[in-house]
mmCIF file of C-alpha atoms in Angstrom:
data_model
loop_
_atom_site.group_PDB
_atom_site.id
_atom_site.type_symbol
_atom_site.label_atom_id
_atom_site.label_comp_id
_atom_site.label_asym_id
_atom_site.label_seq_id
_atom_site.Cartn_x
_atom_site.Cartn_y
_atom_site.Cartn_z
ATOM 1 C CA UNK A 3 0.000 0.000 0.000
ATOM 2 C CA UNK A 4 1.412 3.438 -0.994
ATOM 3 C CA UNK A 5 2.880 5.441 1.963
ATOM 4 C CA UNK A 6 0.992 8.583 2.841
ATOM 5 C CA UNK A 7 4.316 10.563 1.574
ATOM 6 C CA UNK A 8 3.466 8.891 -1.859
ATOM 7 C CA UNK A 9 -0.299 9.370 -1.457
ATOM 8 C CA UNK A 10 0.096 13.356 -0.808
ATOM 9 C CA UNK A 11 3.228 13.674 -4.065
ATOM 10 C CA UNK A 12 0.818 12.198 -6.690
ATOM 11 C CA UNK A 13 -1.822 14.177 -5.479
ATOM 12 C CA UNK A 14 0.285 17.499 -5.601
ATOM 13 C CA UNK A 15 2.233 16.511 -8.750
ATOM 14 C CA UNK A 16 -1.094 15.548 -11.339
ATOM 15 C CA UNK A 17 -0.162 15.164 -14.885
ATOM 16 C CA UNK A 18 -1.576 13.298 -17.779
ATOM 17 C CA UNK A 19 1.381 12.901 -19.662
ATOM 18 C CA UNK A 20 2.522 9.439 -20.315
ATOM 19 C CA UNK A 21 6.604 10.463 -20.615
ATOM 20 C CA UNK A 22 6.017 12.448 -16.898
ATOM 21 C CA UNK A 23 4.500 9.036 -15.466
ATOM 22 C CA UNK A 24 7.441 7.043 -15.160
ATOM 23 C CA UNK A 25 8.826 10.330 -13.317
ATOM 24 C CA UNK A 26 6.001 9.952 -11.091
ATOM 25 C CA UNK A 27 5.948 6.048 -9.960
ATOM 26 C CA UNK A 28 9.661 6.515 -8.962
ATOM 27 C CA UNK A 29 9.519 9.542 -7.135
ATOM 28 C CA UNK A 30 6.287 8.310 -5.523
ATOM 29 C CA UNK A 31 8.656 5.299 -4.263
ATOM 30 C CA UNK A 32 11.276 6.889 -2.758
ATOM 31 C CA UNK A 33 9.689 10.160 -1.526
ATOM 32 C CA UNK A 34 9.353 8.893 2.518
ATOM 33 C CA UNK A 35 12.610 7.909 2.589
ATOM 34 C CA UNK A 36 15.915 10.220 3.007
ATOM 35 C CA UNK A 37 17.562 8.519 -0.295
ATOM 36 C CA UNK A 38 19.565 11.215 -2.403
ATOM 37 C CA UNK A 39 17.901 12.710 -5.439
ATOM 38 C CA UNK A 40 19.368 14.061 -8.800
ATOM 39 C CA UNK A 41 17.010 15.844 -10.744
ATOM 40 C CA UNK A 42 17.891 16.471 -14.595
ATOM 41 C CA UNK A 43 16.341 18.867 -16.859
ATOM 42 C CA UNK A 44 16.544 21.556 -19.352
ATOM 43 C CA UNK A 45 16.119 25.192 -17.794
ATOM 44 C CA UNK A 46 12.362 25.930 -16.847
ATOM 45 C CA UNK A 47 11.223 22.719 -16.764
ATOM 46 C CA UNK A 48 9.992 22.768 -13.175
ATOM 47 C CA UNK A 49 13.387 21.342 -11.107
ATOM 48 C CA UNK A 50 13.011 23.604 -8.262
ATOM 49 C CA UNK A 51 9.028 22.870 -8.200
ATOM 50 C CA UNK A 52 10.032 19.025 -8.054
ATOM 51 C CA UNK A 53 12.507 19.324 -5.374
ATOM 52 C CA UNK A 54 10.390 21.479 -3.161
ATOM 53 C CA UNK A 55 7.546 18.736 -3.394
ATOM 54 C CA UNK A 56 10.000 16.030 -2.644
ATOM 55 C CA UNK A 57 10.603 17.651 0.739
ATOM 56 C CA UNK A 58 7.001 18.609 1.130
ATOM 57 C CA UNK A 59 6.048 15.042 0.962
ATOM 58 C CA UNK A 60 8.828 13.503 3.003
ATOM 59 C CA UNK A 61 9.639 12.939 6.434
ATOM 60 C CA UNK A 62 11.820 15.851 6.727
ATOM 61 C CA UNK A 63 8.825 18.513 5.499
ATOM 62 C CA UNK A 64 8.362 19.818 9.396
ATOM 63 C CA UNK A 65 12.090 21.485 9.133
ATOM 64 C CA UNK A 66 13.819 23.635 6.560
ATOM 65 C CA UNK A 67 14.244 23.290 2.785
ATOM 66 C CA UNK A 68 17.423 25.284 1.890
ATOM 67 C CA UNK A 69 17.979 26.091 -1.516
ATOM 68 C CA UNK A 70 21.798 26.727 -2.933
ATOM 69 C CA UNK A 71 21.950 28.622 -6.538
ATOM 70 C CA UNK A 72 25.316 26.806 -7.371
ATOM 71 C CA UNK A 73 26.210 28.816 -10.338
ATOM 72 C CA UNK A 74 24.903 32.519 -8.813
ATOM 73 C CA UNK A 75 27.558 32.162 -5.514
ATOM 74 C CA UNK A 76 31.020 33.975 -6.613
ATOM 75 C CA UNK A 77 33.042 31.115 -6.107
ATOM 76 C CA UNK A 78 34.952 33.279 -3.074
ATOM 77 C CA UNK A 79 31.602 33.587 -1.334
ATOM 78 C CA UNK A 80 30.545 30.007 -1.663
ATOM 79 C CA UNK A 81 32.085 28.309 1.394
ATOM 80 C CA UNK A 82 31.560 31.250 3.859
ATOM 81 C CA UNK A 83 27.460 30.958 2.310
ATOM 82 C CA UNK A 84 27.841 27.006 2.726
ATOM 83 C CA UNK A 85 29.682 26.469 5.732
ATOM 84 C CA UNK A 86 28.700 29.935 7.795
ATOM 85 C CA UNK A 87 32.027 30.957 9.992
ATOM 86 C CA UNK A 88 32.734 32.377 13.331
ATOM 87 C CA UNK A 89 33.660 35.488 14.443
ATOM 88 C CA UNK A 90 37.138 36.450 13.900
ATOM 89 C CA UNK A 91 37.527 33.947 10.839
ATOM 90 C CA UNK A 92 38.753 36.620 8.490
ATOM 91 C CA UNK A 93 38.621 40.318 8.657
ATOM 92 C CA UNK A 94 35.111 41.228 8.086
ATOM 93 C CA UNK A 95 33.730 38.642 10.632
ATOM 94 C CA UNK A 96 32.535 40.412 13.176
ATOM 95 C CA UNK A 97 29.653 38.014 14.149
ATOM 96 C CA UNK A 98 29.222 34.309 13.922
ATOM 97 C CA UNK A 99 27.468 33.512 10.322
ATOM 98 C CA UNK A 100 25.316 30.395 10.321
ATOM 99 C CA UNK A 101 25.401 29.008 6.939
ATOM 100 C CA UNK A 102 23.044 26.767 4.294
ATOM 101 C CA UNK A 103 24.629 23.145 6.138
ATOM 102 C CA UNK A 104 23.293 24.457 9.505
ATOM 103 C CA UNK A 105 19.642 25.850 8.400
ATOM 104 C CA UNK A 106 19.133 22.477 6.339
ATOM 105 C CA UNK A 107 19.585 20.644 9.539
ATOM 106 C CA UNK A 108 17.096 17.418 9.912
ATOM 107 C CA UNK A 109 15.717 19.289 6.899
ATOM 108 C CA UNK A 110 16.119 19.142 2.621
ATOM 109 C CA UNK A 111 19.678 20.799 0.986
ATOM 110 C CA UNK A 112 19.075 21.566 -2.836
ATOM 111 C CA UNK A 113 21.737 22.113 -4.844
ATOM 112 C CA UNK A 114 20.481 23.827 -8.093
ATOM 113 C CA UNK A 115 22.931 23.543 -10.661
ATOM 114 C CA UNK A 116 25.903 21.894 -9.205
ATOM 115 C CA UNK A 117 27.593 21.814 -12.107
ATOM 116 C CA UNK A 118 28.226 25.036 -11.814
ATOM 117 C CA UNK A 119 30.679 24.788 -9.133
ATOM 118 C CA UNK A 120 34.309 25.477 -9.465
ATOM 119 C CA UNK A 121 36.209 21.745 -8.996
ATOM 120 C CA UNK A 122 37.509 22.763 -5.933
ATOM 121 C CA UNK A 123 34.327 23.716 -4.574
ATOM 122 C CA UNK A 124 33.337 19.950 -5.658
ATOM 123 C CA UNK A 125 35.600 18.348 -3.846
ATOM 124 C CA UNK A 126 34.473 20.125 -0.417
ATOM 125 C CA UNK A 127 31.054 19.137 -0.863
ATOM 126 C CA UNK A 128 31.956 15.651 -1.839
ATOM 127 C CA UNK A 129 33.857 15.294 1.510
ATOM 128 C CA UNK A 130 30.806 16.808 3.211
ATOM 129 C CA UNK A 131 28.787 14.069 1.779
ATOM 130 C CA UNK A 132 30.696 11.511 2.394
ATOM 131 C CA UNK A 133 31.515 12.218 6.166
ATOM 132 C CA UNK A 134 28.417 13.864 6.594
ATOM 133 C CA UNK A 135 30.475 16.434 9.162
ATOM 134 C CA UNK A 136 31.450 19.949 8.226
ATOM 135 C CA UNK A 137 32.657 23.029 10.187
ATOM 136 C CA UNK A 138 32.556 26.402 9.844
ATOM 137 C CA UNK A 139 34.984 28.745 8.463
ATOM 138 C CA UNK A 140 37.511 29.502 11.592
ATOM 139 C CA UNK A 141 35.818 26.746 13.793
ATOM 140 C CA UNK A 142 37.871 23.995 15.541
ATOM 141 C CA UNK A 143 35.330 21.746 15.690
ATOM 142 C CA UNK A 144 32.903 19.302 13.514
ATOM 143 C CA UNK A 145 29.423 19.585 13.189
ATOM 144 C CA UNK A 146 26.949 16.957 12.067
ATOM 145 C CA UNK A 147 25.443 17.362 8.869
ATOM 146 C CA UNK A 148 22.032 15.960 9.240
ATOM 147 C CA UNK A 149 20.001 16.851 6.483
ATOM 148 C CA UNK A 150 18.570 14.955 2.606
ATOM 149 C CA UNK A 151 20.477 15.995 -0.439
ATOM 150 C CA UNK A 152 18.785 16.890 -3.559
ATOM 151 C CA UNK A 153 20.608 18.134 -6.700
ATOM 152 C CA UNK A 154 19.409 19.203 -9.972
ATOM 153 C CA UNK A 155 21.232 19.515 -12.996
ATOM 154 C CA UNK A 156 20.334 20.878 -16.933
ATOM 155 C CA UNK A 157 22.317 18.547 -19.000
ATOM 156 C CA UNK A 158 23.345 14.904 -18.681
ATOM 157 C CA UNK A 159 25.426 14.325 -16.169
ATOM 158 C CA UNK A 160 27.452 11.823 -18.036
ATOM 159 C CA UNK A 161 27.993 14.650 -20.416
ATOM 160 C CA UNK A 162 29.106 16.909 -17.583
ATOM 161 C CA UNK A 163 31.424 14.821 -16.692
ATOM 162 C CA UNK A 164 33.066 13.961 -19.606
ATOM 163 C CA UNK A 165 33.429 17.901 -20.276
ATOM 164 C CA UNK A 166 35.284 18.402 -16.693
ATOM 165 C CA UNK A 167 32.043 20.248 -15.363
ATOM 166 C CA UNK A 168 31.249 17.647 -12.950
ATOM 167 C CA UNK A 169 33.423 15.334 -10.890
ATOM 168 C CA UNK A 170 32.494 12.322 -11.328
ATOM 169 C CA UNK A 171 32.786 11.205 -7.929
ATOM 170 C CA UNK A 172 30.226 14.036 -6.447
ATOM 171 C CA UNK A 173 27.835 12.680 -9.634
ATOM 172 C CA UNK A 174 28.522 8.721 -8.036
ATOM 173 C CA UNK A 175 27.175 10.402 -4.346
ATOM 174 C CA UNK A 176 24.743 12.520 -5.781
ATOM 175 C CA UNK A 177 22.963 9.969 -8.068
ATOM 176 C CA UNK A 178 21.759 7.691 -5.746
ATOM 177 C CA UNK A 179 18.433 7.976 -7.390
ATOM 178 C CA UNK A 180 18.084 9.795 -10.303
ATOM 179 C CA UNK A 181 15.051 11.293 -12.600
ATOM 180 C CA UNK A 182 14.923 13.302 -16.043
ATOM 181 C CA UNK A 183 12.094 15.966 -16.121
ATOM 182 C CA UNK A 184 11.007 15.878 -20.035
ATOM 183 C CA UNK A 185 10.696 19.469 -21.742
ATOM 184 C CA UNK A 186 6.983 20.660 -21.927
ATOM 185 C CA UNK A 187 7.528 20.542 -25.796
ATOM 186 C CA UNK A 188 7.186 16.183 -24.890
ATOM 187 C CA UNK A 189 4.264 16.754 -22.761
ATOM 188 C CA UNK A 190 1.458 18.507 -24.273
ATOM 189 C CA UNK A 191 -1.123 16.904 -22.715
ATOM 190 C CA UNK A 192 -0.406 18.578 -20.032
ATOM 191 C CA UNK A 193 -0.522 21.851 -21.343
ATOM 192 C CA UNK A 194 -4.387 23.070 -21.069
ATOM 193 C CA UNK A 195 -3.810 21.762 -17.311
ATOM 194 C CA UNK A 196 -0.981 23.653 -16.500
ATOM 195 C CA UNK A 197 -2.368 26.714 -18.372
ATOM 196 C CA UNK A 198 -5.339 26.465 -16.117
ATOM 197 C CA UNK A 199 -4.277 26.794 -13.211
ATOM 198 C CA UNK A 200 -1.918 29.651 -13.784
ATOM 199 C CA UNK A 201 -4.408 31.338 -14.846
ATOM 200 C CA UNK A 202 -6.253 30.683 -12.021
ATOM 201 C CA UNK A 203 -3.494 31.760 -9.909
ATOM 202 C CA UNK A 204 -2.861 34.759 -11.377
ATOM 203 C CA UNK A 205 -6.553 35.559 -11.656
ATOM 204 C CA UNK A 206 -6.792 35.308 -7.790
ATOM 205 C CA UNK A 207 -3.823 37.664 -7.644
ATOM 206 C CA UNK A 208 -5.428 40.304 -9.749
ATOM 207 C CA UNK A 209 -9.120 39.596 -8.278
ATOM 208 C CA UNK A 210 -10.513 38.958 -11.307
ATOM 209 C CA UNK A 211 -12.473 34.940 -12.124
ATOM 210 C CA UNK A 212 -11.749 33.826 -15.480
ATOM 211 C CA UNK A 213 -13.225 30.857 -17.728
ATOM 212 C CA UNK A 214 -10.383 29.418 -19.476
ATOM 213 C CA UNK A 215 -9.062 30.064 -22.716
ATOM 214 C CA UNK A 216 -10.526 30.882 -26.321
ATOM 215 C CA UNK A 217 -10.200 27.451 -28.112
ATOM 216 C CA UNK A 218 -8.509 29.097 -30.852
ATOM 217 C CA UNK A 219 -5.849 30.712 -28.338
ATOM 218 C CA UNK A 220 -5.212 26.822 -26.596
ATOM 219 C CA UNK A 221 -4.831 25.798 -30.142
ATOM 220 C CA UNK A 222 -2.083 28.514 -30.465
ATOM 221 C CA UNK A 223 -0.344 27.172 -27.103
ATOM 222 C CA UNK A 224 -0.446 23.550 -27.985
ATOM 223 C CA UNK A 225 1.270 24.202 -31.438
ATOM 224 C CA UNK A 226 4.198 26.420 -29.968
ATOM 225 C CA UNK A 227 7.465 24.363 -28.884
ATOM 226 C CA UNK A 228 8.083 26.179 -25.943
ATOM 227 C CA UNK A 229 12.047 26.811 -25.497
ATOM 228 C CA UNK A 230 11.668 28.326 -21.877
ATOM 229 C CA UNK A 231 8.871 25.212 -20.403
ATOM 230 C CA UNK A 232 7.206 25.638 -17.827
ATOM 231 C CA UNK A 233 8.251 28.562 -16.780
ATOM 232 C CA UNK A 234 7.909 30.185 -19.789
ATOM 233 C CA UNK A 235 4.137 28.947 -20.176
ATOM 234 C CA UNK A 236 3.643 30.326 -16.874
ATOM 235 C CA UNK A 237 5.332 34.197 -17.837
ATOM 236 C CA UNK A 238 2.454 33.587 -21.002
ATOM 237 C CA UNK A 239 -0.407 33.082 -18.970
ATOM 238 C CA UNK A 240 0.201 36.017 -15.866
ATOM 239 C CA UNK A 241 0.986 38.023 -19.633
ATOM 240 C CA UNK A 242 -2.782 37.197 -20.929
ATOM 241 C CA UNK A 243 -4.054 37.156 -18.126
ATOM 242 C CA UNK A 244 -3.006 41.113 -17.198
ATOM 243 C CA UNK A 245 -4.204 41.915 -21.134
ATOM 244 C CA UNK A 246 -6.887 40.138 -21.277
ATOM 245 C CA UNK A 247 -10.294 42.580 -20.704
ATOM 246 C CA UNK A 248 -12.804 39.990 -20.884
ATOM 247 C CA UNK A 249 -13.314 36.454 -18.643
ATOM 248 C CA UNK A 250 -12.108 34.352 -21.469
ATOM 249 C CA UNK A 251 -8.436 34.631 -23.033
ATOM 250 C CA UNK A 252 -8.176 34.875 -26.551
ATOM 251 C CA UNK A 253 -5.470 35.084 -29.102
ATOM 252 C CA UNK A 254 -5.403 38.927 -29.073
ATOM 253 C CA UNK A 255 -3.653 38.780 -25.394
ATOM 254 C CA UNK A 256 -1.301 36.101 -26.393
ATOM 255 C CA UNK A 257 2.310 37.443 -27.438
ATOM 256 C CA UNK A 258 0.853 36.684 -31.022
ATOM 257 C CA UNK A 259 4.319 36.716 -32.243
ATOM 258 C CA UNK A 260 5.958 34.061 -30.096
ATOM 259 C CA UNK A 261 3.100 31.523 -31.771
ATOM 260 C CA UNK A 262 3.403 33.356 -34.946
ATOM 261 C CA UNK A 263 3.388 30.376 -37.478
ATOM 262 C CA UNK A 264 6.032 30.408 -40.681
ATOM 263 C CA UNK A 265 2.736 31.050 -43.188
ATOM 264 C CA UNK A 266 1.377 33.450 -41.028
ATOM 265 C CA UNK A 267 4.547 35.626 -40.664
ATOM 266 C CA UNK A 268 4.282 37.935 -43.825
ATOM 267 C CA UNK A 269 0.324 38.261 -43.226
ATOM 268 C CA UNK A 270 0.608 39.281 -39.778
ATOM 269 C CA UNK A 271 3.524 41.772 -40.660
ATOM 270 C CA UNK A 272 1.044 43.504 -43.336
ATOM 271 C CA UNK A 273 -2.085 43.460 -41.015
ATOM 272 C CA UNK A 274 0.266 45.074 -38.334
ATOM 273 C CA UNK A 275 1.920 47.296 -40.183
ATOM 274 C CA UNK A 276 5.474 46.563 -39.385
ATOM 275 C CA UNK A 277 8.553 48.492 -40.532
ATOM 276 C CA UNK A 278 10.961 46.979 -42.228
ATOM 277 C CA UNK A 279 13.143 47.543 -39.150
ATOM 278 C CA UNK A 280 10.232 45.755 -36.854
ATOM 279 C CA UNK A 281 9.892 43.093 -39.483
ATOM 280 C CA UNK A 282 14.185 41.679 -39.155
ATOM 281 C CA UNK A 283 13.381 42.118 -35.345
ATOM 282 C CA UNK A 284 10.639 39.855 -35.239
ATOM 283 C CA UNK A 285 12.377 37.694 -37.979
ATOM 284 C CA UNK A 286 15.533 36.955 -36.259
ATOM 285 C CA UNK A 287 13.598 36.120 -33.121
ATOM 286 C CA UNK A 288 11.903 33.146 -35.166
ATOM 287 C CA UNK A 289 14.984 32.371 -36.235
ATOM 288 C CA UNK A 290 16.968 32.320 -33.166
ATOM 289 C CA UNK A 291 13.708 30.282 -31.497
ATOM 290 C CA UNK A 292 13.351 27.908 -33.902
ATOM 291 C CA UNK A 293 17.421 27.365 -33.897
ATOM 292 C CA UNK A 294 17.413 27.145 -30.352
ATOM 293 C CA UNK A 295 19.572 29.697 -29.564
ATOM 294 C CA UNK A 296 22.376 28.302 -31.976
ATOM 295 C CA UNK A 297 23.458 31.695 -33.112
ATOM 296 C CA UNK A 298 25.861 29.941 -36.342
ATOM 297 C CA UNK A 299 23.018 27.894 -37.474
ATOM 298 C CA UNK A 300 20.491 31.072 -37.486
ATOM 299 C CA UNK A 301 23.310 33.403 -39.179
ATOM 300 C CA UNK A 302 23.619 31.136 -42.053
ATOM 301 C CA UNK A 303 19.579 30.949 -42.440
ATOM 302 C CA UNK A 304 19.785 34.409 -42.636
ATOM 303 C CA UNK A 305 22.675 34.851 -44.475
ATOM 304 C CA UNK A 306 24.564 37.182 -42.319
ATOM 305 C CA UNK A 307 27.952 36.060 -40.423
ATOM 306 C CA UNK A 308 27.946 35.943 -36.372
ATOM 307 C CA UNK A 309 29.014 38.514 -35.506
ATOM 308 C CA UNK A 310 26.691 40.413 -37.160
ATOM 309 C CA UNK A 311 23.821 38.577 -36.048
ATOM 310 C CA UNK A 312 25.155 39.563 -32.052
ATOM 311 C CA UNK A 313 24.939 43.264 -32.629
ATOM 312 C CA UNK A 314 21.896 42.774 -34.180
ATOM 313 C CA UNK A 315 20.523 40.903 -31.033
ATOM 314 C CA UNK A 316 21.959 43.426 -28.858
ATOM 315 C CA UNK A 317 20.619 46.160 -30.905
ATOM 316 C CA UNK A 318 16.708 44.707 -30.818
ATOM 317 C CA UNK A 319 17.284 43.615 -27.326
ATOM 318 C CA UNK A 320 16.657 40.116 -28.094
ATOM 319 C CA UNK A 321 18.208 38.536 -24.961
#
């Protein structure tokens, strides 16, 4: 009989995709128990969401999740921020610091992108790990670390470590159980779910009731291939949502030229009025979606060299 734990995660984490069900049924497993998790998935696809439920769920959910942005920490912050230190460590320590080891105590430590971490940094973390003792910066004396790891990652880990990113005996600690979140572009079904209840969310925010979307406009969202996932679905809908003057949102308060379709392109450029200067804008923003980013590939489709193609992104703001 499923543990309560497993019960409450399937009930928080619905979905009716069939690639997101495996995800579920070994999650669900392991979710009461204080087993290591890696989580791997491209950017936006809902790692920190996943991780937070894990702890929710778990035995340690009465005590702290911490959450560590591996790749945001200057590298020369990183163990003071980790470990905490005590007064008089270095110059500036006036006061005892309590770092992320000590708050995550009988609690959840997430490591978002540990890949990101210098090799050095690695290795102190590994030995953490491993011991399961730390102290803090300036501190003669070990403390306990008491507390579940969960990492995440945004590439394969195998790959990681065969490009020096990742040591590959942190990955052998961290992997103890391991899951891949598919892209939303692989789950569709779960689209008009998701969509819903941002916008219910966000309609409870502005205190406003709305009755789902135009069938025209979910038609619009299914077709797109959604580069940024979940999150990016989620920046769509608070976007409609805040544009959209009736209870129902239709195309017109959809970023129409994020779905814009390659047929459509020329038409909606005419009906809109675009310059010429508008029109490359919006043109090298297909191209660069549709590319993925891969800024050679789109120069040669639009037969311009690279470095071109940078100043123009920086010129139109194109992130």
């Amino acid at each position: 009989m499923p543990s309560s734990g497993a019960r409450a995660f399937r009930r928080a984490y619905p979905t009716r995709s069939e690639s997101l069900r495996a995800l579920v049924d070994v999650v669900a497993k392991v979710v009461e128990h204080n087993a290591g998790l890696l989580i791997i998935g491209e950017s936006g696809s809902g790692k920190d969401h996943l991780a937070e439920l894990v702890h929710a769920c778990g035995p340690r959910r009465g005590a702290s999740f911490v959450r560590i942005d591996c790749a945001s920490i200057p590298p020369e912050l990183f163990e003071s921020e980790l470990f905490g230190y005590e007064k008089g460590a270095f110059t500036d320590a006036r006061t005892r610091k309590i770092g992320k080891l000590d708050l995550a105590q009988k609690g959840t430590l997430y490591l978002d992108g540990v890949a990101g971490l210098a090799n050095t940094l690695q290795a102190k973390l590994l030995r953490v790990i491993q011991e399961k003792q730390f102290s803090r910066l300036g501190g003669n004396y070990m403390l306990d670390l008491d507390a579940r790891i969960i990492s995440s990652a945004s590439e394969s880990p195998e790959l990681l470590v065969n490009r020096g990113q990742l040591r590959s005996d942190l990955y052998y600690r961290l992997n103890v159980v391991s899951v891949e979140l598919p892209p939303l572009r692989e789950r569709k079904d779960d689209i008009p779910m998701l969509a819903e209840e941002f916008l219910g969310e966000r309609g409870t925010a502005l205190g406003r009731k709305f009755e789902g979307f135009d069938p025209e406009a979910m038609d619009l969202m299914l077709a797109y291939s959604w580069p940024g996932n979940v999150r990016e679905l989620r920046n769509v809908v608070d976007r409609a949502a805040l544009l959209e003057e009736g209870t129902t949102v239709s195309p017109n308060s959809l970023p129409h030229e994020r779905f814009l379709q390659p047929s459509d392109f020329l038409q909606s450029a005419n009906e809109r009025a675009w310059s010429l200067e508008e029109l490359e804008k919006q043109y090298i923003r297909e191209v660069l979606r549709r590319t993925g980013s891969n800024y050679s590939a789109s120069a040669t489709i639009l037969g311009i060299n690279r470095k071109t193609l940078l100043e123009k992104r920086r010129k139109y703001d194109l992130g």
